Tab-separated table of C-alpha atoms in Angstrom:
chain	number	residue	atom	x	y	z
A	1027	UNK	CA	-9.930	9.837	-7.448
A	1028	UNK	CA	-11.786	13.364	-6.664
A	1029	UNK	CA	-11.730	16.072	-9.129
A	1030	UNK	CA	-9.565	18.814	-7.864
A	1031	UNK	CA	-10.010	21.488	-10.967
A	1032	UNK	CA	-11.987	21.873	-13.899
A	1033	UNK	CA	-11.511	24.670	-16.413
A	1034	UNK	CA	-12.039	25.566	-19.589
A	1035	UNK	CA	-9.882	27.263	-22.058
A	1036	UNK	CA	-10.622	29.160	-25.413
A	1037	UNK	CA	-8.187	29.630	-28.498
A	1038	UNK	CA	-8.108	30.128	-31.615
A	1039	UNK	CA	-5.189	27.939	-33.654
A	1040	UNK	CA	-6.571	28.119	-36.919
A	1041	UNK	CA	-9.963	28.120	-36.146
A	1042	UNK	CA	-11.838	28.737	-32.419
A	1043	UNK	CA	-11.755	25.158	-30.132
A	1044	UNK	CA	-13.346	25.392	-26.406
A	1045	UNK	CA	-11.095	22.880	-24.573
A	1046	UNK	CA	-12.219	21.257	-20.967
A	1047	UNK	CA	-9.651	20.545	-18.664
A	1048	UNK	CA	-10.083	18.211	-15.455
A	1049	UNK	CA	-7.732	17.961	-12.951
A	1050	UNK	CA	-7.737	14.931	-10.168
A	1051	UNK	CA	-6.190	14.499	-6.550
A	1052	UNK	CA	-3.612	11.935	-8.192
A	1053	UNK	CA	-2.193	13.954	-10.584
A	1054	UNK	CA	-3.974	12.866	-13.673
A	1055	UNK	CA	-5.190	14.847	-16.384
A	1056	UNK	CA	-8.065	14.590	-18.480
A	1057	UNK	CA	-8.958	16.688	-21.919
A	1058	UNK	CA	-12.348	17.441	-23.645
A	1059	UNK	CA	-13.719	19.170	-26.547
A	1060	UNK	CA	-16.218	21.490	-26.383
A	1061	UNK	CA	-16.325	23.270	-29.511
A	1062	UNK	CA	-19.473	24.222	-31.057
A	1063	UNK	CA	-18.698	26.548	-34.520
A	1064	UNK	CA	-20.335	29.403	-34.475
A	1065	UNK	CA	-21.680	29.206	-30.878
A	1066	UNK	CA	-18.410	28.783	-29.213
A	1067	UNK	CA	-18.868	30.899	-26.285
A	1068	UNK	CA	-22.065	29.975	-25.102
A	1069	UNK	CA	-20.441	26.463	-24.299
A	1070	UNK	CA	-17.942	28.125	-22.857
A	1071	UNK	CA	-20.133	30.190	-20.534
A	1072	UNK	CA	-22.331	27.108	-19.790
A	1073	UNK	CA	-19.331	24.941	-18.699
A	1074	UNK	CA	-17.224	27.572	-16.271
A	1075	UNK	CA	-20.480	29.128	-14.994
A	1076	UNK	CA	-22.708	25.487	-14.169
A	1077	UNK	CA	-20.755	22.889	-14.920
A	1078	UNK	CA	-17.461	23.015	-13.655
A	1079	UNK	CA	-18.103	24.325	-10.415
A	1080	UNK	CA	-20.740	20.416	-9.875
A	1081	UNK	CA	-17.357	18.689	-10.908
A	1082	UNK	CA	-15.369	19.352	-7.875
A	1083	UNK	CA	-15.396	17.074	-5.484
A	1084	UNK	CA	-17.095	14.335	-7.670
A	1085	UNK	CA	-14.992	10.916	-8.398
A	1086	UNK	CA	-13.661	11.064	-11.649
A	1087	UNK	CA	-13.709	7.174	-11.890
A	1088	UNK	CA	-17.901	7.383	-12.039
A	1089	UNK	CA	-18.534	8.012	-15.799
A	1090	UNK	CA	-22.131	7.306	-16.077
A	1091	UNK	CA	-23.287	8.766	-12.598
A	1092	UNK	CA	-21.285	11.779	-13.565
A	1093	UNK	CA	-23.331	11.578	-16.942
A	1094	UNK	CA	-26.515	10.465	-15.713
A	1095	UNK	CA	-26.091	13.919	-13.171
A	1096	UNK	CA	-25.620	16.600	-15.510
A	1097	UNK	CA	-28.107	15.554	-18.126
A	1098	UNK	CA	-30.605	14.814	-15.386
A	1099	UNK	CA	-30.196	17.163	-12.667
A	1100	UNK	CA	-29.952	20.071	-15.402
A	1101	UNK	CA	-33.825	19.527	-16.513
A	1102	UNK	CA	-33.782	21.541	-18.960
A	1103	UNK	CA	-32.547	18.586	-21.354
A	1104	UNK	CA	-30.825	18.400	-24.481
A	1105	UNK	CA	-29.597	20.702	-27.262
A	1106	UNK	CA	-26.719	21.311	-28.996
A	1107	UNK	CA	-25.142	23.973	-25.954
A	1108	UNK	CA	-25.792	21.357	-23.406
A	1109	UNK	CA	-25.075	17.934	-24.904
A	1110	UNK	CA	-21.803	19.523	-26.189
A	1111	UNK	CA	-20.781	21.026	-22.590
A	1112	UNK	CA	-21.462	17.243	-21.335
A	1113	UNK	CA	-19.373	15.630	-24.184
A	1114	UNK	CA	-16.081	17.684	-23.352
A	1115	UNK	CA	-16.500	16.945	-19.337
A	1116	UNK	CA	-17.806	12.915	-20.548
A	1117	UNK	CA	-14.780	12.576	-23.096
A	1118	UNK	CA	-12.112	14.102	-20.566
A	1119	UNK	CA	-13.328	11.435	-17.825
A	1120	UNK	CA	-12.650	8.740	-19.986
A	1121	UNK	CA	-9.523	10.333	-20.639
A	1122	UNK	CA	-8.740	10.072	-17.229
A	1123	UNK	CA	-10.165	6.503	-16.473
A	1124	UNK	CA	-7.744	5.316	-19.752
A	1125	UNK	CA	-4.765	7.195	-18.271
A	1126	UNK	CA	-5.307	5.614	-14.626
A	1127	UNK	CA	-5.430	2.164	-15.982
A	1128	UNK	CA	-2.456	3.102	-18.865
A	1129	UNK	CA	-4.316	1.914	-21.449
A	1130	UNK	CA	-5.898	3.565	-24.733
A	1131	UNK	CA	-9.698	4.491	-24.354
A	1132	UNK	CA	-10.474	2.001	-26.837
A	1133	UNK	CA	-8.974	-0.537	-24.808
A	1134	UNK	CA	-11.858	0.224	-22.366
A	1135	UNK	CA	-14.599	0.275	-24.601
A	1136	UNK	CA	-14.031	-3.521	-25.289
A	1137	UNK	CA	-10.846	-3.437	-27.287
A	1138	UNK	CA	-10.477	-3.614	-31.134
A	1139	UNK	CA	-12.939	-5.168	-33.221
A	1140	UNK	CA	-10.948	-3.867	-36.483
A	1141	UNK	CA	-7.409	-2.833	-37.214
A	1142	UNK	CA	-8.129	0.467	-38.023
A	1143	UNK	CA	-10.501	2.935	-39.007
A	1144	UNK	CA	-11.121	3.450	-42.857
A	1145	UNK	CA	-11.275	7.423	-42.746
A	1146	UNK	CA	-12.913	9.773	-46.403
A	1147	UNK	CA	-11.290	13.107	-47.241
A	1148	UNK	CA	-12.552	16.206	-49.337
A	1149	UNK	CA	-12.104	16.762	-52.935
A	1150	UNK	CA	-13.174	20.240	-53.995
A	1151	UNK	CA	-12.762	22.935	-56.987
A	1152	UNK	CA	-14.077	26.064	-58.382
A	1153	UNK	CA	-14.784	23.972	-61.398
A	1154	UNK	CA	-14.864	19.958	-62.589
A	1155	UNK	CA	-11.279	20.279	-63.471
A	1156	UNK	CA	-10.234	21.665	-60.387
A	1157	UNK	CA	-12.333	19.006	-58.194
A	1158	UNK	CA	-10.642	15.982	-60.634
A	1159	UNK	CA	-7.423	17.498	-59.311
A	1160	UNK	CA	-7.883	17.764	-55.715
A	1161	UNK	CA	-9.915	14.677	-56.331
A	1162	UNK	CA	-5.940	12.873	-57.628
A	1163	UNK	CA	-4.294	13.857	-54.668
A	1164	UNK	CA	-6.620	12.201	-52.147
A	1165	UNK	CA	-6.083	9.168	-53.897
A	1166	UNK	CA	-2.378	9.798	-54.098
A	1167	UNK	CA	-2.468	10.052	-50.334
A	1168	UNK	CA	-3.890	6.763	-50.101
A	1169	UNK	CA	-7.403	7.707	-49.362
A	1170	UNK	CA	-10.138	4.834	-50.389
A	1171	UNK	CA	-13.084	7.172	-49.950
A	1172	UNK	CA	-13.289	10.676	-50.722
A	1173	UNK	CA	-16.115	13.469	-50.735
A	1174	UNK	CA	-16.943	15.264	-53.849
A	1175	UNK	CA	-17.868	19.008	-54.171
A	1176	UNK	CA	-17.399	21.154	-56.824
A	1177	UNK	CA	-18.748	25.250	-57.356
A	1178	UNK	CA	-21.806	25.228	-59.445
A	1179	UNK	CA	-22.629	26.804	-62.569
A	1180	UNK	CA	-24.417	29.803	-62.010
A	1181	UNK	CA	-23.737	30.359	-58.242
A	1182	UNK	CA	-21.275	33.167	-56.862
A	1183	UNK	CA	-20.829	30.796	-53.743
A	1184	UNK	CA	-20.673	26.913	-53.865
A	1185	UNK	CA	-20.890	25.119	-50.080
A	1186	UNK	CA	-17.744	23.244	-49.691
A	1187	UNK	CA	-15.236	24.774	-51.991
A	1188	UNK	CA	-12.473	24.715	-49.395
A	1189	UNK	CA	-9.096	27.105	-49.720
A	1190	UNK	CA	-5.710	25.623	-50.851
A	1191	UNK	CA	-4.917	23.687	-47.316
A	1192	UNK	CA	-8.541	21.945	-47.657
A	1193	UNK	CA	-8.930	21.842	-43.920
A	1194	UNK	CA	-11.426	24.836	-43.673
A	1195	UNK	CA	-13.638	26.642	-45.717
A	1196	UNK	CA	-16.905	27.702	-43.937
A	1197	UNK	CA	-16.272	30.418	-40.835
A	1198	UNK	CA	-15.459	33.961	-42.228
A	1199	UNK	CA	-14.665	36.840	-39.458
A	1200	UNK	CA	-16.654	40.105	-38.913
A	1201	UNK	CA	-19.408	41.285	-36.777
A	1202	UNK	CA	-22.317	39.279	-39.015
A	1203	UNK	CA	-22.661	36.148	-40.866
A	1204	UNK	CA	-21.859	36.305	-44.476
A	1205	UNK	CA	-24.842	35.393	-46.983
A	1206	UNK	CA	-24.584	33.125	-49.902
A	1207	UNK	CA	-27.096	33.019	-52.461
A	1208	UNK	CA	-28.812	29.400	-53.484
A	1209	UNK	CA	-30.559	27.894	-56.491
A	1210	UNK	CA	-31.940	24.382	-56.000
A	1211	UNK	CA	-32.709	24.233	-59.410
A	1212	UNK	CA	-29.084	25.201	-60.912
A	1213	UNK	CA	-27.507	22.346	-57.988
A	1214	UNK	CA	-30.334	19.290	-59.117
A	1215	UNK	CA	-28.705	20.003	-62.810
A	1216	UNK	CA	-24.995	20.234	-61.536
A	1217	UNK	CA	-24.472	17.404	-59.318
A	1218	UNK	CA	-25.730	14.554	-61.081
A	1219	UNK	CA	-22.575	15.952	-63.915
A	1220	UNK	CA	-20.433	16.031	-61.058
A	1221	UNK	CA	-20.754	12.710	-60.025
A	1222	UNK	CA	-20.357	11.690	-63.901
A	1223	UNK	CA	-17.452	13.540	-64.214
A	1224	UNK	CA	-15.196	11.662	-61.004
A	1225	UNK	CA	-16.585	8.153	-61.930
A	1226	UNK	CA	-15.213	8.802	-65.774
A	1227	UNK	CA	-11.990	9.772	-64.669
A	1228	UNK	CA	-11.827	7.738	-61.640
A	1229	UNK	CA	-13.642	4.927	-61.959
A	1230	UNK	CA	-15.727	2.971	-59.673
A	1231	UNK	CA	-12.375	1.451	-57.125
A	1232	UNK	CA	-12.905	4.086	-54.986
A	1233	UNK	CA	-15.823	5.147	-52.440
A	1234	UNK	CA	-17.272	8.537	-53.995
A	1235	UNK	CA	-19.253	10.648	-51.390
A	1236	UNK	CA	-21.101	13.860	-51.411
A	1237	UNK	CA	-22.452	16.265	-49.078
A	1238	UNK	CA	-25.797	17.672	-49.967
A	1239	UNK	CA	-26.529	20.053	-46.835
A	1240	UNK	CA	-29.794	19.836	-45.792
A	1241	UNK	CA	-30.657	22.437	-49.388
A	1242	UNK	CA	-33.693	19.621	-50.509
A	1243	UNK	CA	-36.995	19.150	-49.912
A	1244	UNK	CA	-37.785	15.671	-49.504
A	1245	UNK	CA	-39.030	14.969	-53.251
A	1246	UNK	CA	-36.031	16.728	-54.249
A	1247	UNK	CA	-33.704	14.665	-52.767
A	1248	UNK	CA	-35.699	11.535	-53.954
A	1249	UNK	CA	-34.734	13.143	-57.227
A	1250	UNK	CA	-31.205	13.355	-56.342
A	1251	UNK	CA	-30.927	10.151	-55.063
A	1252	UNK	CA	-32.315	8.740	-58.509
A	1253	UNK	CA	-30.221	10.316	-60.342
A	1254	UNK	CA	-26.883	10.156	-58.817
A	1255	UNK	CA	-27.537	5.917	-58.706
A	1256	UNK	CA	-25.779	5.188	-62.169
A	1257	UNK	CA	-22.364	6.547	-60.064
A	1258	UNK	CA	-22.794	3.879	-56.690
A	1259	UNK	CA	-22.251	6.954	-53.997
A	1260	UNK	CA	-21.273	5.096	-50.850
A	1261	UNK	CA	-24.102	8.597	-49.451
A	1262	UNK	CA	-25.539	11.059	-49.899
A	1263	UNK	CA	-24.961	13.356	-46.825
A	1264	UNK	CA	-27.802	15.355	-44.844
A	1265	UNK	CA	-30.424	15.611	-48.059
A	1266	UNK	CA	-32.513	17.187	-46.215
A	1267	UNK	CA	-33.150	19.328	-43.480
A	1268	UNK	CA	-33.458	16.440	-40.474
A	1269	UNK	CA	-36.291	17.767	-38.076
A	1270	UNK	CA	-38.972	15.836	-39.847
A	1271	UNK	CA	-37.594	12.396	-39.426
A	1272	UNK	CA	-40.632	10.892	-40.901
A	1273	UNK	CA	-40.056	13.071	-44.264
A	1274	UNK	CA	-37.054	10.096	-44.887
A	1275	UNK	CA	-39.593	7.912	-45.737
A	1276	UNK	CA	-40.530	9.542	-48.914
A	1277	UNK	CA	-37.153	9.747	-50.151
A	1278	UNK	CA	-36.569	5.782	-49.651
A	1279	UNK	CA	-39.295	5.626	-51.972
A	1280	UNK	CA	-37.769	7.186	-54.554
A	1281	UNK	CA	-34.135	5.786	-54.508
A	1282	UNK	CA	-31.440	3.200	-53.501
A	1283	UNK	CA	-28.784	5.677	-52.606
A	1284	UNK	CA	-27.696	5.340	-49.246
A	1285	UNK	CA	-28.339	7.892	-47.245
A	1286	UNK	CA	-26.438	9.643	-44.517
A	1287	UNK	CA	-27.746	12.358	-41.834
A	1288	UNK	CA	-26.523	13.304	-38.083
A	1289	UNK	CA	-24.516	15.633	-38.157
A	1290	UNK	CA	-26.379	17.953	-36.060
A	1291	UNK	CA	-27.689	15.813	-33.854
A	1292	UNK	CA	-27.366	15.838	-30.234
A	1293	UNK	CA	-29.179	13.159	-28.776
A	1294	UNK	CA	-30.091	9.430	-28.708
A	1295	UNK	CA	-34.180	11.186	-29.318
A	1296	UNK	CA	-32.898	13.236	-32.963
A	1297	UNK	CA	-32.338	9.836	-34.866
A	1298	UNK	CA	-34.402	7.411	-32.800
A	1299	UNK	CA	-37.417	7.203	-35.730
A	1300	UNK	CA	-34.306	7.510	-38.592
A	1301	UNK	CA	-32.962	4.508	-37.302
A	1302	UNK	CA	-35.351	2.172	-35.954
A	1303	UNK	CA	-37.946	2.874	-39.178
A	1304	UNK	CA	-34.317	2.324	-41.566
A	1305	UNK	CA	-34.909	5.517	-42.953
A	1306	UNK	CA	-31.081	6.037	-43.363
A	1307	UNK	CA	-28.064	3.857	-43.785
A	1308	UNK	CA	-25.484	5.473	-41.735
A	1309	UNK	CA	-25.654	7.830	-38.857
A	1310	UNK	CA	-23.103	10.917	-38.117
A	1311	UNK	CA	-23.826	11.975	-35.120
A	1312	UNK	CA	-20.179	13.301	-33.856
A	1313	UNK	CA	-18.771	12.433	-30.169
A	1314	UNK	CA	-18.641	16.275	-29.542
A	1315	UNK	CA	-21.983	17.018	-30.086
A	1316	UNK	CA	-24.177	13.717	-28.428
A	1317	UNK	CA	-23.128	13.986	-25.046
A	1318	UNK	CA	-19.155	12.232	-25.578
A	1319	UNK	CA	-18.228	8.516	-25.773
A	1320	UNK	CA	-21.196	7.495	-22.960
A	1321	UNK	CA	-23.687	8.946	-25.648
A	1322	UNK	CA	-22.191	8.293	-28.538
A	1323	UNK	CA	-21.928	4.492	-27.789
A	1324	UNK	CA	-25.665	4.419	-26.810
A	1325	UNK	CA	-26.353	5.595	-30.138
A	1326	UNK	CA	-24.003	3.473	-32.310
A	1327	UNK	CA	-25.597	0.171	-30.292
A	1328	UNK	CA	-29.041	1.212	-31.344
A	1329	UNK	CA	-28.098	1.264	-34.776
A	1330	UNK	CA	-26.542	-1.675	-34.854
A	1331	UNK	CA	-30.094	-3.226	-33.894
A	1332	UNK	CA	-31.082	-1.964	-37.070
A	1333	UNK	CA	-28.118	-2.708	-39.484
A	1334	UNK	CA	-27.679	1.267	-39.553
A	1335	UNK	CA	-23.538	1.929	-39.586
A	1336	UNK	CA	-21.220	4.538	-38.328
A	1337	UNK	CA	-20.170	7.465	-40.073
A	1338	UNK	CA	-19.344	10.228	-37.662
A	1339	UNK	CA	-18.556	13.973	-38.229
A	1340	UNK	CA	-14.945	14.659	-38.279
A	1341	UNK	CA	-14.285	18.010	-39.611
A	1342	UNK	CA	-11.950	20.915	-38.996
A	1343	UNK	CA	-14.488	22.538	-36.597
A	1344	UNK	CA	-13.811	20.075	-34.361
A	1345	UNK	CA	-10.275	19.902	-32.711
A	1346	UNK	CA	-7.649	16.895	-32.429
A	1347	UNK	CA	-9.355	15.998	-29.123
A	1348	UNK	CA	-12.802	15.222	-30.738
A	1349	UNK	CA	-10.905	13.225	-33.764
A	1350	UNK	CA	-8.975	10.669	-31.449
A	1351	UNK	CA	-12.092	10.474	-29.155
A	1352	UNK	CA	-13.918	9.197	-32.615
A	1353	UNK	CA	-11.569	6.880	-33.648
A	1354	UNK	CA	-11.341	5.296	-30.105
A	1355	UNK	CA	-15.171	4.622	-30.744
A	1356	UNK	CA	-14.594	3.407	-34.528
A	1357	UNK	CA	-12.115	1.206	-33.501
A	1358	UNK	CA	-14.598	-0.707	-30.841
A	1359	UNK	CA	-17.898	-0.942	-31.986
A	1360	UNK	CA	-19.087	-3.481	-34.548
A	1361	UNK	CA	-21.319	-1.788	-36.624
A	1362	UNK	CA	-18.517	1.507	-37.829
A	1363	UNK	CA	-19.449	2.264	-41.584
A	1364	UNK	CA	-16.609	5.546	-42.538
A	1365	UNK	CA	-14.610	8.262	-40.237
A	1366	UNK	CA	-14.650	11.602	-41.614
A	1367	UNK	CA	-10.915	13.456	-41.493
A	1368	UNK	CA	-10.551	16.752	-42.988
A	1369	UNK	CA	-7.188	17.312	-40.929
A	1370	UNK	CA	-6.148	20.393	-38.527
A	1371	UNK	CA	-4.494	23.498	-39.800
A	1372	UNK	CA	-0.727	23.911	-38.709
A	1373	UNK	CA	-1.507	26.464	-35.274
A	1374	UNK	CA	-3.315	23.605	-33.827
A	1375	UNK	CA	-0.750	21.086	-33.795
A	1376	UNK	CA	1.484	23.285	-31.705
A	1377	UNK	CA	-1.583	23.146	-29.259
A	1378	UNK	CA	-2.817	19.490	-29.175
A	1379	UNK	CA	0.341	17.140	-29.344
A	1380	UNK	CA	-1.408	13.690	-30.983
A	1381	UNK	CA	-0.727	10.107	-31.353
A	1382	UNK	CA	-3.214	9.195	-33.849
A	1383	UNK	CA	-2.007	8.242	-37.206
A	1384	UNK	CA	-2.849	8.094	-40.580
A	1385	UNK	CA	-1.971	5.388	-43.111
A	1386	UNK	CA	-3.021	4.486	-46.815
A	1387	UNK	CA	-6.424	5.822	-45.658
A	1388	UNK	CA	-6.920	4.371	-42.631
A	1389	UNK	CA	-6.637	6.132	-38.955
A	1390	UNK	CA	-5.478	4.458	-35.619
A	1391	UNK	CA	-5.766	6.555	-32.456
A	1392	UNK	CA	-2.772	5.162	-31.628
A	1393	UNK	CA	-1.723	3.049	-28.515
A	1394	UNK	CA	-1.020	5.931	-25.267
A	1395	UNK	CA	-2.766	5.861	-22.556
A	1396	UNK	CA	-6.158	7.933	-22.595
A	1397	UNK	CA	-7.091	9.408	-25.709
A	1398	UNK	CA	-3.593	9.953	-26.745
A	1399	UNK	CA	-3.801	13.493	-26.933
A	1400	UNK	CA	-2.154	16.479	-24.747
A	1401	UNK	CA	-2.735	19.718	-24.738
A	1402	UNK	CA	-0.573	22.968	-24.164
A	1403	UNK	CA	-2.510	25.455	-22.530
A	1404	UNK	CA	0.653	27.859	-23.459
A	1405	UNK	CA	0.838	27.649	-26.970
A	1406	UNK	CA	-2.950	27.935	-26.813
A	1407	UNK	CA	-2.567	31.022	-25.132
A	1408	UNK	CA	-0.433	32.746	-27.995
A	1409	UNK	CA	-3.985	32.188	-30.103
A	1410	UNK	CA	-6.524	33.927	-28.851
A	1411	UNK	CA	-10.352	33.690	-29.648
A	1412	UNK	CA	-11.180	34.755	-32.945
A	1413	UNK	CA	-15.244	35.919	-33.602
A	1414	UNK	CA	-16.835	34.092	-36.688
A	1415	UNK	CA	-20.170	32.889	-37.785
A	1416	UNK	CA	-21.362	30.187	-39.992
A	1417	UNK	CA	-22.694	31.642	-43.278
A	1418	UNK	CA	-26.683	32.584	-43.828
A	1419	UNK	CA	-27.987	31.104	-47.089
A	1420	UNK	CA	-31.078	33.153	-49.060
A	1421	UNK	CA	-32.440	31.698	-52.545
A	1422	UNK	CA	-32.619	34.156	-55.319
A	1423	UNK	CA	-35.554	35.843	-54.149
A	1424	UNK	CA	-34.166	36.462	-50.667
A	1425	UNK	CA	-35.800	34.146	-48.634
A	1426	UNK	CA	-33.761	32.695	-45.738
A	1427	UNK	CA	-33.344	29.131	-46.634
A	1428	UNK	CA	-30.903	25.932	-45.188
A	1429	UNK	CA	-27.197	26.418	-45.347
């Protein structure tokens, strides 16, 4: 089963998605995605340029080897550009091995060790009324988990205050990042009264979450952790900035909140100390961004040595490709924790045609062949690529500090 053509195609349906496409002698076709927000191009440059051109020729049925070769024979390892090119190209192989055998990825990966995959969604609002409200309609759509964010006090700009659809809030168009302005001191007040607020009104029946960003130093997220423990968070997300993986071990001292980091990992290497050392209790490394399923798995086994859980990254800056690639893994391994789902924007369902599903706040990727996604390369043609950056985040003084 040779490779016959492998390209890569950039549009904008709501927000910018590289997608891989791999073409075999027999007529199959495979799907990846190799969207990295903010950096979108360079993925795309680094895939049609070095990638794609290796893939011709090669047997499409030869996962690892296929891995093993572009991580390898690349040297210059890792990174967030080069693990994601290798996701898209890993994911749309097994997209193609599923296909060929006409059975669901997950199938492959060892079958079902769960019925389905118990997804969160994102409550947000300007103020604590506004998040209570957002907060009731998760739960009305059957969500058992939901995140919490809410604009504080104080701040022009509040991190994941999303518009009215909810499914994006960060990119914003121009020639230069827009800056937000950050007050640690204003947020260590706020949240804590946040949290308060949702468990009043909502009780304790349903999984509260919150994202903190990587804003904290690690004493200050010891203090957050603390504080927020009267309200049973199922995490905190990314406390603090992730680099340091030994800097975890002062915040264990200081609390019993679980802790959640990964997003912005790329490799096995970023959360090897994290999980091994139980520094955290659930890792969100997303398939996208570790190198695809191959990766991804490797990951998710060596936390399970450790009793560390799933919780991958699932946002709208991913598209519909990386989603039902994620829930193909959440479905098989035995040690999956959460999903995140913040849902598409209407644009990219004309483009990506799914079959995963969503049900009284669980997700099943759904029972066709491969990942159970197809994509029209016409309708993604009618959106083209839209420039944006991720916002820049200064404290009051100006000084450039984590967004």
């Amino acid at each position: 089963m040779k490779i016959t053509d492998a390209r890569v195609v950039v549009s904008s349906p709501g927000r910018n998605y590289v997608t891989v496409v791999i073409e075999t002698e027999d007529g199959i076709t495979g799907i990846g995605d190799a969207t990295l927000n903010g950096r979108e191009l360079a993925v795309a440059s680094y895939l049609r340029d070095h990638v794609c051109p290796l893939l011709i020729g090669r047997d499409a049925r030869r996962i690892e080897d296929t891995w093993q070769y572009l991580y390898k024979g690349a040297y210059w390892r890792r990174g967030p550009v080069t693990m994601t090119a290798i996701a898209a190209v890993d994911i749309a192989l097994w997209d193609i091995k599923g296909k060929a055998a006409g059975m669901p990825v997950y199938q492959l990966l060892g079958g079902a060790a769960r019925e389905a995959v118990m997804v969160y969604g994102h409550a947000s609002g300007a103020d604590l009324q506004e998040l209570c409200e957002d907060f009731q309609r998760h739960l009305d759509q059957g969500y058992k988990a939901v995140r919490a964010q809410a604009a504080v006090p104080g701040l022009e700009k509040t991190y994941g205050i999303g518009p009215a659809d909810r499914t994006v809030y960060e990119p914003a168009s121009g020639s230069a990042p827009q800056e937000d302005v950050w007050e640690t001191s204003a947020y260590l007040d706020f949240a804590p009264k946040m949290m308060e607020c949702v468990r009043e009104e909502f009780g304790y029946g349903v999984h509260l979450l919150h994202d903190v960003h990587h804003r904290l130093t690690p004493i200050e997220a010891g203090r957050l952790g603390a504080a927020l423990e009267p309200y049973r968070p199922f995490w905190i997300e990314d406390p603090t900035p992730a680099e340091d993986q030994s800097a975890f071990r002062l915040i264990r001292q200081h609390t019993t909140t679980p802790i959640a980091v990964g997003e912005v990992f790329n490799s096995i290497w970023d959360c090897q100390q994290l999980i091994t050392e139980r520094l955290i209790d659930y890792i969100r490394t997303s398939v996208s961004h570790t190198g695809g399923i191959t990766h991804l798995r490797r990951v998710f086994s060596l936390a399970e040595l450790y009793g560390v859980r799933s919780g991958s990254h699932g946002a709208g800056d991913l598209s519909p490709v990386s989603l039902a690639a994620a829930l193909h893994v959440d479905l098989s391994i035995p040690n999956f924790g959460i999903q995140e789902y913040m849902g598409h924007r209407e644009q990219a369902r004309e483009v990506f045609l799914t079959s995963y599903t969503f049900d009284d706040g669980y997700m099943h990727p759904g029972e066709a062949p491969g990942l159970g996604v197809e994509f029209d390369e016409e309708a993604a043609a009618a959106y083209p690529y839209d420039p944006k950056y991720l916002p820049v985040n200064r404290r009051l003084d100006g000084t450039v500090h984590d967004w």
